[in-house]
GROMACS .gro file of C-alpha atoms in nm:
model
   54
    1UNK     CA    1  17.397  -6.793  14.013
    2UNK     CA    2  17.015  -6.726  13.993
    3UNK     CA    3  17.065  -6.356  14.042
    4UNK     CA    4  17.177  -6.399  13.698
    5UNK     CA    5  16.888  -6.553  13.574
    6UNK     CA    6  16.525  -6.341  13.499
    7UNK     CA    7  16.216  -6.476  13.654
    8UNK     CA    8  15.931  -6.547  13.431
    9UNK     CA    9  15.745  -6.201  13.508
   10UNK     CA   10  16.092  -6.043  13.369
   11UNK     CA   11  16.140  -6.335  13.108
   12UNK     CA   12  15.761  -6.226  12.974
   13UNK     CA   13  15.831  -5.833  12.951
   14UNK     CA   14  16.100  -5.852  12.743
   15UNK     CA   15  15.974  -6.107  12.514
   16UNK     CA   16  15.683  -5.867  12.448
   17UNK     CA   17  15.940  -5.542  12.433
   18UNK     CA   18  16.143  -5.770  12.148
   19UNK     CA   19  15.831  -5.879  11.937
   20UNK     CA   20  15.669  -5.546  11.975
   21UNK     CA   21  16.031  -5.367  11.807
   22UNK     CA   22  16.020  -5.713  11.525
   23UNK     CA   23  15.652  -5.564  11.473
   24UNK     CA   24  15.767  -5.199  11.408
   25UNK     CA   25  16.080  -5.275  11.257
   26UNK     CA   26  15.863  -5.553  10.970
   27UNK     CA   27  15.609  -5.292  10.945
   28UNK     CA   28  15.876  -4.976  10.855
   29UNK     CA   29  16.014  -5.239  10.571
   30UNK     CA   30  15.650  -5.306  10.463
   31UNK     CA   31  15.567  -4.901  10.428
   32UNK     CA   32  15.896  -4.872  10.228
   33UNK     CA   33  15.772  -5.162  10.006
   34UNK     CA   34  15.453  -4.979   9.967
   35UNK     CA   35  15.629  -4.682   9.893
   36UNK     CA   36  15.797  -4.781   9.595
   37UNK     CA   37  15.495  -4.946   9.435
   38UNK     CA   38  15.396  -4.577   9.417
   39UNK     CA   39  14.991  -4.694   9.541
   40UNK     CA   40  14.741  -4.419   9.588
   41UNK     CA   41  14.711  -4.284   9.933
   42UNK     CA   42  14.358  -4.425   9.947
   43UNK     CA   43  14.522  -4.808   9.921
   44UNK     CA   44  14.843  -4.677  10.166
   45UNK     CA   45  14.577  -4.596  10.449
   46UNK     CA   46  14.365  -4.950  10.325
   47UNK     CA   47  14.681  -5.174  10.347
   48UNK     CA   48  14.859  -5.020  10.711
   49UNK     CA   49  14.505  -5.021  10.877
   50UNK     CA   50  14.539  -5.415  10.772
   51UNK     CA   51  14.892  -5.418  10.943
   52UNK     CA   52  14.807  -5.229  11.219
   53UNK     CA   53  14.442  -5.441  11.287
   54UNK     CA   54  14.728  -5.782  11.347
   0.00000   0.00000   0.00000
């Protein structure tokens, strides 16, 4: 029964793998938002260097 179960270590990794694609995935939906506000590319490169500073 425990083989089934991860250890922390393993637990920890893919915790990080799943918030790291929820990151990505919220930040692909943010550029498209940005994208059809039509902003300059000036306030593009302002706002995703905000994003990418989290």
């Amino acid at each position: 029964m425990s083989d089934e179960l991860y250890d922390d270590e393993e637990f920890d990794v893919l915790t990080e793998i799943k918030q790291k694609r929820q990151l990505k995935l919220k930040q692909r939906e943010f550029i498209k938002e940005l994208s059809k506000k039509r902003l300059s590319k000036h306030e593009m490169d302002e706002l995703l260097g905000g994003v990418e500073a989290l």
